[in-house]
Amino acid sequence: MAAAFEADAEIGQARDVARSFLMDVQAVHGLPVSEQAMGMVLLVVSELVTNARKYAPGPCLLSLEAGDGAVEVTVWDSEPGLPSVGAPDAGRIGQHGLEIVMAVCRSFAIHREPVGKRIAAAVVLADESSGDEAVVGQCGGVEHLPGRGGGL
């Protein structure tokens, strides 16, 4: 599933798209989606789309894809600058979005594109042992496409 969001779109619309996608994954395709996974995917969508709308001019694109026991959330925006993730600081107010995303994802990657960047994060849909709760894994780190340079 994919959707584009203009500057005047509400973040809630992006969450609604993700919720609808996960309900279809469960109802139509029979894949288990735990309540925790639903919440984590909605959180990741909200954080990534909020950052794209806040820091990049123009629209952002959200795509969702289920497979291999997880849902991959990908957000593209037109800003070529890569976001930086600050060192953990409990006293800092705000700017914890990427820290949160990285903490709840199975994988996380930032790719430079010919125009802008693409951020992808995968969230596990259900615990393999019980099917009741999602497993919150460790991120695999930040990846960049070969030859694109850059770093956080």
Short mmCIF file of C-alpha atoms in Angstrom, two decimals:
data_model
loop_
_atom_site.label_atom_id
_atom_site.label_comp_id
_atom_site.label_asym_id
_atom_site.label_seq_id
_atom_site.Cartn_x
_atom_site.Cartn_y
_atom_site.Cartn_z
CA MET A 1 0.00 0.00 0.00
CA ALA A 2 1.27 3.48 -0.78
CA ALA A 3 0.01 7.00 -0.11
CA ALA A 4 1.27 10.54 -0.71
CA PHE A 5 0.83 13.30 1.83
CA GLU A 6 0.97 17.00 1.02
CA ALA A 7 1.97 19.70 3.48
CA ASP A 8 -1.62 20.27 4.63
CA ALA A 9 -2.36 16.58 5.32
CA GLU A 10 -2.94 15.50 8.88
CA ILE A 11 -0.57 12.95 10.43
CA GLY A 12 -3.69 11.07 11.50
CA GLN A 13 -4.37 10.32 7.83
CA ALA A 14 -1.04 8.46 7.61
CA ARG A 15 -1.92 6.46 10.73
CA ASP A 16 -5.36 5.67 9.23
CA VAL A 17 -3.67 4.32 6.08
CA ALA A 18 -1.38 2.14 8.22
CA ARG A 19 -4.25 0.89 10.40
CA SER A 20 -6.31 -0.01 7.32
CA PHE A 21 -3.31 -1.80 5.78
CA LEU A 22 -2.72 -3.87 8.94
CA MET A 23 -6.40 -4.76 9.22
CA ASP A 24 -6.29 -6.00 5.61
CA VAL A 25 -3.09 -7.95 6.31
CA GLN A 26 -4.93 -9.73 9.10
CA ALA A 27 -8.41 -10.11 7.60
CA VAL A 28 -7.60 -10.69 3.93
CA HIS A 29 -4.22 -12.38 4.10
CA GLY A 30 -4.60 -14.17 7.44
CA LEU A 31 -1.34 -12.90 8.92
CA PRO A 32 -1.40 -12.33 12.67
CA VAL A 33 -1.03 -8.72 13.79
CA SER A 34 -0.75 -8.28 17.54
CA GLU A 35 -2.11 -5.21 19.32
CA GLN A 36 1.45 -4.31 20.23
CA ALA A 37 2.53 -4.56 16.59
CA MET A 38 -0.41 -2.38 15.54
CA GLY A 39 0.65 0.25 18.06
CA MET A 40 4.32 0.08 17.07
CA VAL A 41 3.57 0.42 13.35
CA LEU A 42 1.28 3.39 13.99
CA LEU A 43 4.01 4.98 16.14
CA VAL A 44 6.69 4.45 13.47
CA VAL A 45 4.41 5.84 10.73
CA SER A 46 3.57 8.85 12.86
CA GLU A 47 7.21 9.62 13.70
CA LEU A 48 8.57 9.16 10.17
CA VAL A 49 5.78 11.09 8.42
CA THR A 50 5.95 13.87 11.03
CA ASN A 51 9.70 14.23 10.46
CA ALA A 52 9.26 14.27 6.67
CA ARG A 53 6.57 16.94 6.88
CA LYS A 54 8.53 18.99 9.41
CA TYR A 55 11.96 18.96 7.75
CA ALA A 56 11.37 18.44 4.01
CA PRO A 57 9.70 20.67 1.44
CA GLY A 58 6.96 19.19 -0.67
CA PRO A 59 5.06 15.93 -0.32
CA CYS A 60 6.18 12.74 1.34
CA LEU A 61 5.37 9.22 0.26
CA LEU A 62 4.48 6.41 2.64
CA SER A 63 4.60 2.78 1.61
CA LEU A 64 3.76 -0.28 3.67
CA GLU A 65 4.67 -3.83 2.77
CA ALA A 66 4.12 -7.03 4.76
CA GLY A 67 6.39 -10.01 4.46
CA ASP A 68 8.73 -12.24 6.40
CA GLY A 69 6.72 -11.75 9.61
CA ALA A 70 7.09 -7.97 9.62
CA VAL A 71 5.71 -4.83 8.06
CA GLU A 72 8.17 -2.50 6.39
CA VAL A 73 7.30 1.16 6.72
CA THR A 74 9.06 3.33 4.14
CA VAL A 75 8.86 7.11 3.95
CA TRP A 76 10.39 9.12 1.12
CA ASP A 77 10.82 12.89 1.20
CA SER A 78 12.56 15.47 -0.97
CA GLU A 79 15.12 16.67 1.59
CA PRO A 80 18.57 15.27 0.66
CA GLY A 81 20.07 15.89 4.11
CA LEU A 82 20.22 12.82 6.28
CA PRO A 83 18.77 13.04 9.77
CA SER A 84 21.06 12.67 12.73
CA VAL A 85 20.29 10.72 15.83
CA GLY A 86 21.55 12.42 18.95
CA ALA A 87 23.06 10.61 21.88
CA PRO A 88 20.41 9.52 24.38
CA ASP A 89 19.61 12.42 26.69
CA ALA A 90 16.68 12.07 29.07
CA GLY A 91 16.82 15.83 29.73
CA ARG A 92 16.36 16.77 26.07
CA ILE A 93 12.87 17.94 25.22
CA GLY A 94 11.77 16.68 21.82
CA GLN A 95 13.79 15.30 18.92
CA HIS A 96 13.54 11.71 20.17
CA GLY A 97 11.53 10.42 17.17
CA LEU A 98 14.29 8.49 15.41
CA GLU A 99 15.57 7.14 18.74
CA ILE A 100 12.09 5.75 19.37
CA VAL A 101 11.78 4.30 15.86
CA MET A 102 15.17 2.62 16.12
CA ALA A 103 14.27 1.17 19.53
CA VAL A 104 11.09 -0.56 18.32
CA CYS A 105 12.18 -1.79 14.91
CA ARG A 106 13.69 -5.01 13.63
CA SER A 107 15.63 -3.09 11.01
CA PHE A 108 16.22 0.55 10.15
CA ALA A 109 17.89 2.06 7.10
CA ILE A 110 18.34 5.46 5.51
CA HIS A 111 19.05 5.63 1.77
CA ARG A 112 19.97 8.67 -0.29
CA GLU A 113 17.91 8.89 -3.46
CA PRO A 114 18.48 10.91 -6.66
CA VAL A 115 15.96 13.31 -5.12
CA GLY A 116 15.75 13.29 -1.34
CA LYS A 117 15.99 10.25 0.89
CA ARG A 118 14.12 7.11 1.85
CA ILE A 119 13.85 5.84 5.42
CA ALA A 120 12.71 2.26 6.00
CA ALA A 121 11.93 0.54 9.29
CA ALA A 122 10.54 -2.97 9.81
CA VAL A 123 8.32 -3.89 12.75
CA VAL A 124 7.64 -7.53 13.65
CA LEU A 125 3.94 -8.43 13.38
CA ALA A 126 3.65 -11.18 16.03
CA ASP A 127 5.76 -13.26 18.37
CA GLU A 128 6.54 -16.57 16.65
CA SER A 129 6.02 -18.56 19.84
CA SER A 130 2.58 -17.33 20.87
CA GLY A 131 1.21 -15.07 18.15
CA ASP A 132 -0.04 -12.73 20.88
CA GLU A 133 2.65 -10.13 21.22
CA ALA A 134 5.10 -8.57 18.85
CA VAL A 135 8.76 -9.02 19.50
CA VAL A 136 10.61 -5.74 19.67
CA GLY A 137 14.00 -6.41 18.14
CA GLN A 138 17.21 -4.51 17.85
CA CYS A 139 17.79 -2.38 14.78
CA GLY A 140 20.27 -3.62 12.28
CA GLY A 141 21.88 -0.20 12.07
CA VAL A 142 21.86 2.45 9.42
CA GLU A 143 22.60 1.46 5.84
CA HIS A 144 23.41 3.63 2.85
CA LEU A 145 23.26 2.71 -0.79
CA PRO A 146 26.69 2.10 -2.32
CA GLY A 147 28.22 5.14 -3.91
CA ARG A 148 25.77 7.53 -2.32
CA GLY A 149 28.08 8.55 0.55
CA GLY A 150 26.91 10.29 3.64
CA GLY A 151 26.52 9.21 7.17
CA LEU A 152 24.76 10.15 10.31
#
